[in-house]
PDB file of C-alpha atoms (C1' of nucleotides) in Angstrom:
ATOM      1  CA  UNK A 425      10.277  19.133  -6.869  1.00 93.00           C
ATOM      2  CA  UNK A 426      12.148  19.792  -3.634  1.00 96.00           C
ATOM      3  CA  UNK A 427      12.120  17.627  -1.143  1.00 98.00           C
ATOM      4  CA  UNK A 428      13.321  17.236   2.917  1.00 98.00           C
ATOM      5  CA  UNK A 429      14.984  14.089   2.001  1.00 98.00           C
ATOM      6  CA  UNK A 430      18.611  14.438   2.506  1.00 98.00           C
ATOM      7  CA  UNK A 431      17.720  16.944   5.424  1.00 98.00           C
ATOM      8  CA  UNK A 432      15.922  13.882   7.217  1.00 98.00           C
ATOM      9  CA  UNK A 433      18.170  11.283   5.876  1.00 98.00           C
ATOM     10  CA  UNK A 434      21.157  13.362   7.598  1.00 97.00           C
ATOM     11  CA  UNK A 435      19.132  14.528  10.797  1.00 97.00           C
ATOM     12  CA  UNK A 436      18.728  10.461  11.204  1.00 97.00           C
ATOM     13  CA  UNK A 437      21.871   9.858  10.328  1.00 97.00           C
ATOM     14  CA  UNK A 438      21.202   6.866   8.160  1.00 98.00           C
ATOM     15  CA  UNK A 439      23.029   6.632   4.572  1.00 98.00           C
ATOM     16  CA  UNK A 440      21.759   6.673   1.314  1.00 98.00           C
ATOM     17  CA  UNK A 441      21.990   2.868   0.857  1.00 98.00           C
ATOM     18  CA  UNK A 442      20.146   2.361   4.264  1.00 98.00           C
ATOM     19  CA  UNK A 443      17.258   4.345   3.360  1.00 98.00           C
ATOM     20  CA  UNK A 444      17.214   2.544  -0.195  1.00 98.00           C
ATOM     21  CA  UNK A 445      17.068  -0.804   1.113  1.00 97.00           C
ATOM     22  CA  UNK A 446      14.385  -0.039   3.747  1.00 97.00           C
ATOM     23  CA  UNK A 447      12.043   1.715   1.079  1.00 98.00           C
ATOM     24  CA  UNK A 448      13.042  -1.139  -1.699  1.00 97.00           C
ATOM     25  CA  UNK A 449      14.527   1.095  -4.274  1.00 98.00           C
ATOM     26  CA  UNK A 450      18.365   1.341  -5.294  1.00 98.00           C
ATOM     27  CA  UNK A 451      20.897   3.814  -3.930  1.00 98.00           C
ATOM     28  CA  UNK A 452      21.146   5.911  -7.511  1.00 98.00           C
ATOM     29  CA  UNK A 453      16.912   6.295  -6.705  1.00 98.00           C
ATOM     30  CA  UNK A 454      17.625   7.740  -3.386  1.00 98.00           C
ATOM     31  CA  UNK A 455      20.406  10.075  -5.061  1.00 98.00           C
ATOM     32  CA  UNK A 456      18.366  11.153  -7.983  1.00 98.00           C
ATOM     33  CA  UNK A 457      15.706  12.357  -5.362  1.00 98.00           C
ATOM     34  CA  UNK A 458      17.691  14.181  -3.278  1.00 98.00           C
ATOM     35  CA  UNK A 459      18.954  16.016  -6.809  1.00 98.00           C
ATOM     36  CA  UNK A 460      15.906  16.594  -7.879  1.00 97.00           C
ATOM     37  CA  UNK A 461      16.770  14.500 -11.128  1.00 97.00           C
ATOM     38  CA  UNK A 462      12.849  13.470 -11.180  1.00 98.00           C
ATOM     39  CA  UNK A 463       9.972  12.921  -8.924  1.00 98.00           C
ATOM     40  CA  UNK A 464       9.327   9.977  -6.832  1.00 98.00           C
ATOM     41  CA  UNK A 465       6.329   8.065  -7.266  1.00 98.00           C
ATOM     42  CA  UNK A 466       3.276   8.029  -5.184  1.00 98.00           C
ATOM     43  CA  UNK A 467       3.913   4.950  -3.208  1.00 98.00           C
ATOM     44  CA  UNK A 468       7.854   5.886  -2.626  1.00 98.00           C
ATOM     45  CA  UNK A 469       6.796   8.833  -1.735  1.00 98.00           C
ATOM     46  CA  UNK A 470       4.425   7.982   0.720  1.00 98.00           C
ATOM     47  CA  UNK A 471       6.862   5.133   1.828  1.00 98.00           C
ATOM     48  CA  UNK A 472       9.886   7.331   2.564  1.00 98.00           C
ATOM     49  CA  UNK A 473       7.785   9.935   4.408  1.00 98.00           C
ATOM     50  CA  UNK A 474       6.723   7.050   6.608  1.00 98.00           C
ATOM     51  CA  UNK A 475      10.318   6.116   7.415  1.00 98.00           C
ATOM     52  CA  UNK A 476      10.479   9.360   8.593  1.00 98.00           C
ATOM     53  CA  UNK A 477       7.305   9.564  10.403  1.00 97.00           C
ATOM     54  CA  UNK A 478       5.911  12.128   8.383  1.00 98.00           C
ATOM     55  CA  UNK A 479       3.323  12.689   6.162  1.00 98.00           C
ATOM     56  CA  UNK A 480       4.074  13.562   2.335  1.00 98.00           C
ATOM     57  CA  UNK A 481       3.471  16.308   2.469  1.00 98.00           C
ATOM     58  CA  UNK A 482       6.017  17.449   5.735  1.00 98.00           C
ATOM     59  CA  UNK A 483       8.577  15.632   2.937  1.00 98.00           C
ATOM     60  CA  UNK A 484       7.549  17.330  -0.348  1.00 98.00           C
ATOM     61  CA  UNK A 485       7.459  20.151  -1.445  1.00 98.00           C
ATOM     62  CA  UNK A 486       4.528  21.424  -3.343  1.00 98.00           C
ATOM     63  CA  UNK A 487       4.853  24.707  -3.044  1.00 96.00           C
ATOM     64  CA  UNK A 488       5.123  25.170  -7.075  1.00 94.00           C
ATOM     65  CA  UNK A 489       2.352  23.314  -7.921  1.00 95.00           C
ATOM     66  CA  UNK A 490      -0.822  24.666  -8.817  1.00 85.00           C
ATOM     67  CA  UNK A 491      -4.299  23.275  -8.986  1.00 87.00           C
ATOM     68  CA  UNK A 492      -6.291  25.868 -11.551  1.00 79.00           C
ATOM     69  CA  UNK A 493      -9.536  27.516  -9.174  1.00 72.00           C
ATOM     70  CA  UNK A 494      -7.059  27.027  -5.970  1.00 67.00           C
TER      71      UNK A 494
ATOM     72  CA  UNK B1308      -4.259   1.372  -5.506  1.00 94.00           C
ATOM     73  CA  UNK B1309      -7.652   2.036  -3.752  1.00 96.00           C
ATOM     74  CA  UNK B1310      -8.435   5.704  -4.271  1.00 98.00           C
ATOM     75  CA  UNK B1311     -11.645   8.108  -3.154  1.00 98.00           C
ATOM     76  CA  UNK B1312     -11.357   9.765  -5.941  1.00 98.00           C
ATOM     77  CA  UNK B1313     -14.524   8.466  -7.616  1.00 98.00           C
ATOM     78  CA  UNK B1314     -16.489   9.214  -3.770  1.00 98.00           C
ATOM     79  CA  UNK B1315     -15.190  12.182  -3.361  1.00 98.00           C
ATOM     80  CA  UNK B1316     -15.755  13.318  -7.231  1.00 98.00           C
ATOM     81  CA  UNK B1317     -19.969  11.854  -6.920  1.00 97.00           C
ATOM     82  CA  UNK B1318     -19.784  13.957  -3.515  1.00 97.00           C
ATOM     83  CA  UNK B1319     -18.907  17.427  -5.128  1.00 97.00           C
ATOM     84  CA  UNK B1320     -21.358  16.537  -7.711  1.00 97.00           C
ATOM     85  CA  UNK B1321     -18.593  16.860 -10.497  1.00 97.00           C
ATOM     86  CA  UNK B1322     -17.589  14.929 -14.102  1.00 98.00           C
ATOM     87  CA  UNK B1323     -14.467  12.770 -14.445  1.00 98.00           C
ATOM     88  CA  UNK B1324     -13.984  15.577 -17.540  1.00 98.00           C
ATOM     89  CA  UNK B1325     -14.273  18.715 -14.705  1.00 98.00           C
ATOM     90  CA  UNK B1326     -11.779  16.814 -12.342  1.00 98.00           C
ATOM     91  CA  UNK B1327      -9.673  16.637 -14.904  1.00 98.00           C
ATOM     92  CA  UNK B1328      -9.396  19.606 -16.451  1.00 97.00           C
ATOM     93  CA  UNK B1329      -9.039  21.135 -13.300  1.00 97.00           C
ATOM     94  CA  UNK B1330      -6.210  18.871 -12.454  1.00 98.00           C
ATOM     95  CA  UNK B1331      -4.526  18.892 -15.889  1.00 97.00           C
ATOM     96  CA  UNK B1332      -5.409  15.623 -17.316  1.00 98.00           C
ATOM     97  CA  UNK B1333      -7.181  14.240 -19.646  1.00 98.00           C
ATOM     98  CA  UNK B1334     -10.452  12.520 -18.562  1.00 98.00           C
ATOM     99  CA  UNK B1335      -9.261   8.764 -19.488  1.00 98.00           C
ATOM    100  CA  UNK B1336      -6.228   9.203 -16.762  1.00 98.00           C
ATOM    101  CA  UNK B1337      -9.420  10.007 -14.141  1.00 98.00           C
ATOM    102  CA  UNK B1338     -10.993   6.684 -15.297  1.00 98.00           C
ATOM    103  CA  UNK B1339      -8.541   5.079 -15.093  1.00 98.00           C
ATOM    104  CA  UNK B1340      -7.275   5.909 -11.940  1.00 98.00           C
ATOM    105  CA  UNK B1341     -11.114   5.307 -10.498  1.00 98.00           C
ATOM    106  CA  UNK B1342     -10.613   2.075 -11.865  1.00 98.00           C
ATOM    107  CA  UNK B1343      -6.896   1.290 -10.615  1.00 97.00           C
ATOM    108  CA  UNK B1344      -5.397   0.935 -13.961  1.00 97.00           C
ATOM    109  CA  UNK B1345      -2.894   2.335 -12.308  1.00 98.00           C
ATOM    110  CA  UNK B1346      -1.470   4.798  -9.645  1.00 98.00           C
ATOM    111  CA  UNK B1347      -1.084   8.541  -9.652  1.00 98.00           C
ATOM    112  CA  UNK B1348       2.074  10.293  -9.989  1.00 98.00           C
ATOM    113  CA  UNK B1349       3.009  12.258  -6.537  1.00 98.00           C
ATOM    114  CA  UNK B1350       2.192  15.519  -8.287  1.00 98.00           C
ATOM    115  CA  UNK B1351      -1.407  14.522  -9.692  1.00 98.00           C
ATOM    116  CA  UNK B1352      -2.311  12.778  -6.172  1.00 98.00           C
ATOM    117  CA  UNK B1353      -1.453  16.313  -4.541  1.00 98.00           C
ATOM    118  CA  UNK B1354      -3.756  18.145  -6.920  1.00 98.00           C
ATOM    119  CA  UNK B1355      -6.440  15.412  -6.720  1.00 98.00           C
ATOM    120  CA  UNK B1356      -5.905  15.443  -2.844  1.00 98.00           C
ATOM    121  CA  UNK B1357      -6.128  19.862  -2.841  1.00 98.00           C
ATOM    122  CA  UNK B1358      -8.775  19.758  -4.908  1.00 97.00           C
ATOM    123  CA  UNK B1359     -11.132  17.754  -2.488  1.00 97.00           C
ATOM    124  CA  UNK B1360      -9.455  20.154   0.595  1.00 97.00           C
ATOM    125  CA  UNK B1361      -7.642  16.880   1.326  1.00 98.00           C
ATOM    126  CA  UNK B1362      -4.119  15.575   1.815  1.00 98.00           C
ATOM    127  CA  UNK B1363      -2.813  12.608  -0.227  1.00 98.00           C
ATOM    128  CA  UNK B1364      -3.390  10.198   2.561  1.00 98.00           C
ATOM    129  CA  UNK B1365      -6.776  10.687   2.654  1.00 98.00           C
ATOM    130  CA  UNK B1366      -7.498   9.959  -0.324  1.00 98.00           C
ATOM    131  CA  UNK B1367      -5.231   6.835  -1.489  1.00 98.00           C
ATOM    132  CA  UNK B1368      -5.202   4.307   0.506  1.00 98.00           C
ATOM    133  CA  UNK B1369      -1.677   2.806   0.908  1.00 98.00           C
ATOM    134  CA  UNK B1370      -2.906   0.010   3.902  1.00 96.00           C
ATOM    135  CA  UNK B1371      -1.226  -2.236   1.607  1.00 94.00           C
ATOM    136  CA  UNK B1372       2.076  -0.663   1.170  1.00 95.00           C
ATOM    137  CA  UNK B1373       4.551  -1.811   3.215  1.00 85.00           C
ATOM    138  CA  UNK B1374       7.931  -0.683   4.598  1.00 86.00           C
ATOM    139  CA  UNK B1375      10.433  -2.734   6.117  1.00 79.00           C
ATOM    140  CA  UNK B1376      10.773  -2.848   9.631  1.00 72.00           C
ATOM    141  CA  UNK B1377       7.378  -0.421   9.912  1.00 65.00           C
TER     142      UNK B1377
ATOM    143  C1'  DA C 134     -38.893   5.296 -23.738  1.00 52.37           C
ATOM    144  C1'  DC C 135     -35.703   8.724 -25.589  1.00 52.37           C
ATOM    145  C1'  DC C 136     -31.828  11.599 -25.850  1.00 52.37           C
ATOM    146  C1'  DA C 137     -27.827  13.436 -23.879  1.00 52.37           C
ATOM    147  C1'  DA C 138     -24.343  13.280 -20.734  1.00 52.37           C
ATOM    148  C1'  DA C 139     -21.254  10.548 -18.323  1.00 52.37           C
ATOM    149  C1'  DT C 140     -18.461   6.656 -17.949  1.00 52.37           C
ATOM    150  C1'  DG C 141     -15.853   2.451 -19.453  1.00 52.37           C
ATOM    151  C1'  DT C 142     -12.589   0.324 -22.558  1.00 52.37           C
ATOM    152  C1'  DA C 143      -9.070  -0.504 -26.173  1.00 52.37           C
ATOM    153  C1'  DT C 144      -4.889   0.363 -28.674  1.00 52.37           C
ATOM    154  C1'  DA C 145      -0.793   2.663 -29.862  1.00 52.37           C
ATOM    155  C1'  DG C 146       2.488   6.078 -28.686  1.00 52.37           C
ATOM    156  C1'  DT C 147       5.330   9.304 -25.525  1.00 52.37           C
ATOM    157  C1'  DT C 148       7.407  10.490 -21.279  1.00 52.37           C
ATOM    158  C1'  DT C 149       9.386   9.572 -16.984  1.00 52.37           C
ATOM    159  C1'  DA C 150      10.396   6.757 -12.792  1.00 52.37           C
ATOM    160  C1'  DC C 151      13.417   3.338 -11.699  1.00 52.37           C
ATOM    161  C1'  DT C 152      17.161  -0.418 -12.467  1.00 52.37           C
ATOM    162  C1'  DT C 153      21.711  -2.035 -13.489  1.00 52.37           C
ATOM    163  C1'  DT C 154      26.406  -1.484 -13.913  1.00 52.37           C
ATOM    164  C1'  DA C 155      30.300   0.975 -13.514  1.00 52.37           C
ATOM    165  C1'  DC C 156      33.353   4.491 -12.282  1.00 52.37           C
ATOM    166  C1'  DA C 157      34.738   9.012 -10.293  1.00 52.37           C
ATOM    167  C1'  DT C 158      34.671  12.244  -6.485  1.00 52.37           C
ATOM    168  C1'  DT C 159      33.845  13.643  -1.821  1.00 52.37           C
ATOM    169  C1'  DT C 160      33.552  12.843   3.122  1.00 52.37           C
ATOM    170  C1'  DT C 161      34.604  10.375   7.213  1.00 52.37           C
ATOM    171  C1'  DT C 162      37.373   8.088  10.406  1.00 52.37           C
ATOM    172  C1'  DA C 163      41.274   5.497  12.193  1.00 52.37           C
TER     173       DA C 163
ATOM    174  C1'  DT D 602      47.185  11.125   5.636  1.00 52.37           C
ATOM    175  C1'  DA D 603      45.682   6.951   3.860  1.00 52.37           C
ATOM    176  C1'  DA D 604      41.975   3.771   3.543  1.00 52.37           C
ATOM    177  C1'  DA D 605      37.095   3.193   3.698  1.00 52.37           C
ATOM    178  C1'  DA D 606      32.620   4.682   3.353  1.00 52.37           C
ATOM    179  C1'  DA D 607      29.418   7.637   1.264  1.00 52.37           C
ATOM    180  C1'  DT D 608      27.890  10.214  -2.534  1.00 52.37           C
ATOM    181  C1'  DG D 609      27.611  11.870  -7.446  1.00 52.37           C
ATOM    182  C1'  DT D 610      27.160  10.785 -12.266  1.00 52.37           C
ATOM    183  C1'  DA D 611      26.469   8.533 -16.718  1.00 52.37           C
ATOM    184  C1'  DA D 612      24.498   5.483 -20.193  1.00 52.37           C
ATOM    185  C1'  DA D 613      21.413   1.993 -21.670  1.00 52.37           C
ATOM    186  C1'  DG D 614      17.390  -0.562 -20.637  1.00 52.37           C
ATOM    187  C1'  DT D 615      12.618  -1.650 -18.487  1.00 52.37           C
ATOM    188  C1'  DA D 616       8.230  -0.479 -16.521  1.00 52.37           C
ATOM    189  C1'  DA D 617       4.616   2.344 -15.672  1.00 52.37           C
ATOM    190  C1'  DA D 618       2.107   6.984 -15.930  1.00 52.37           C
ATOM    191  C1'  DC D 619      -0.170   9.611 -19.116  1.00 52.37           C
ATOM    192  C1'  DT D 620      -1.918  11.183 -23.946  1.00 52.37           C
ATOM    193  C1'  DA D 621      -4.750  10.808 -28.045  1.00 52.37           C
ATOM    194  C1'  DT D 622      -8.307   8.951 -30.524  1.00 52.37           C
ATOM    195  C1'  DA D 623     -12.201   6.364 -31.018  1.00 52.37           C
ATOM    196  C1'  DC D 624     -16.082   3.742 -29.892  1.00 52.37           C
ATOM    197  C1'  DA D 625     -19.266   1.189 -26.793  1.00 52.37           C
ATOM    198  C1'  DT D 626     -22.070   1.074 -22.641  1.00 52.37           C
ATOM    199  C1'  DT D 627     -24.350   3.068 -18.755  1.00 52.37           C
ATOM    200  C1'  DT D 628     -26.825   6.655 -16.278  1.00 52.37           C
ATOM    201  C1'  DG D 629     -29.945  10.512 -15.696  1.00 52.37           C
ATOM    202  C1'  DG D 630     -33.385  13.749 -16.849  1.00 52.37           C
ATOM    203  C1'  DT D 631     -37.664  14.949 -19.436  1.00 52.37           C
TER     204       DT D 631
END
DNA sequence: ACCAAATGTATAGTTTACTTTACATTTTTA
DNA sequence: TAAAAATGTAAAGTAAACTATACATTTGGT
């Protein structure tokens, strides 16, 4: 799953740690996101695209995912 | 979690068991996220949310997810 | 009322998101 | 260029999403 985080985290210019604490996850969270180690959750998700003012979907990227029938 | 899944689902006239196969689950994860047994990964919430022609925040309702500092 | 379809529920097991700790490497800034 | 801040990475553990199977209850149509 790609994702816009580091882009927006950068583009704020806020660090890893700051954007932890604010969503209430650790730092190595945050990191594993931006490297695509695994997806976040629904609620961090939804939680880190409103730090950003965004929806989820403006942060994720779902382009890979299919739903079978569209 | 509150969800519209089960709304949204009587509304298209369709079976837990046609949501989820369409989705790629099996029916008991559509129960049980009707009956907030707990909450859908980011990936099934995006199908869930496409399926209905929907994005993930209409759908879920995360009024009671907070993050600090707005 | 009857039968079938749909839904709820339970338990045990697997997978994955996330934590904790710790250390190594890169980037920034003074 | 040296110290500090930020980032990457790794391993072991916990929690929660999801599966599989099975059975019980409810709902809907005839």
């Amino acid at each position: 799953m790609k994702t816009r985080i580091q882009e927006l985290r950068k583009k704020h210019k806020i660090s890893q740690e700051e954007l932890a604490l604010t969503v209430g996850v650790t730092r190595q969270t945050i990191t594993s996101l931006e490297n695509e180690k695994y997806v976040a959750s629904l609620v961090l998700a939804y939680k880190i695209a409103k730090y950003f003012h965004l929806r989820i979907e403006d942060v994720f990227d779902f382009s890979d995912v299919e739903v079978e029938g569209l």
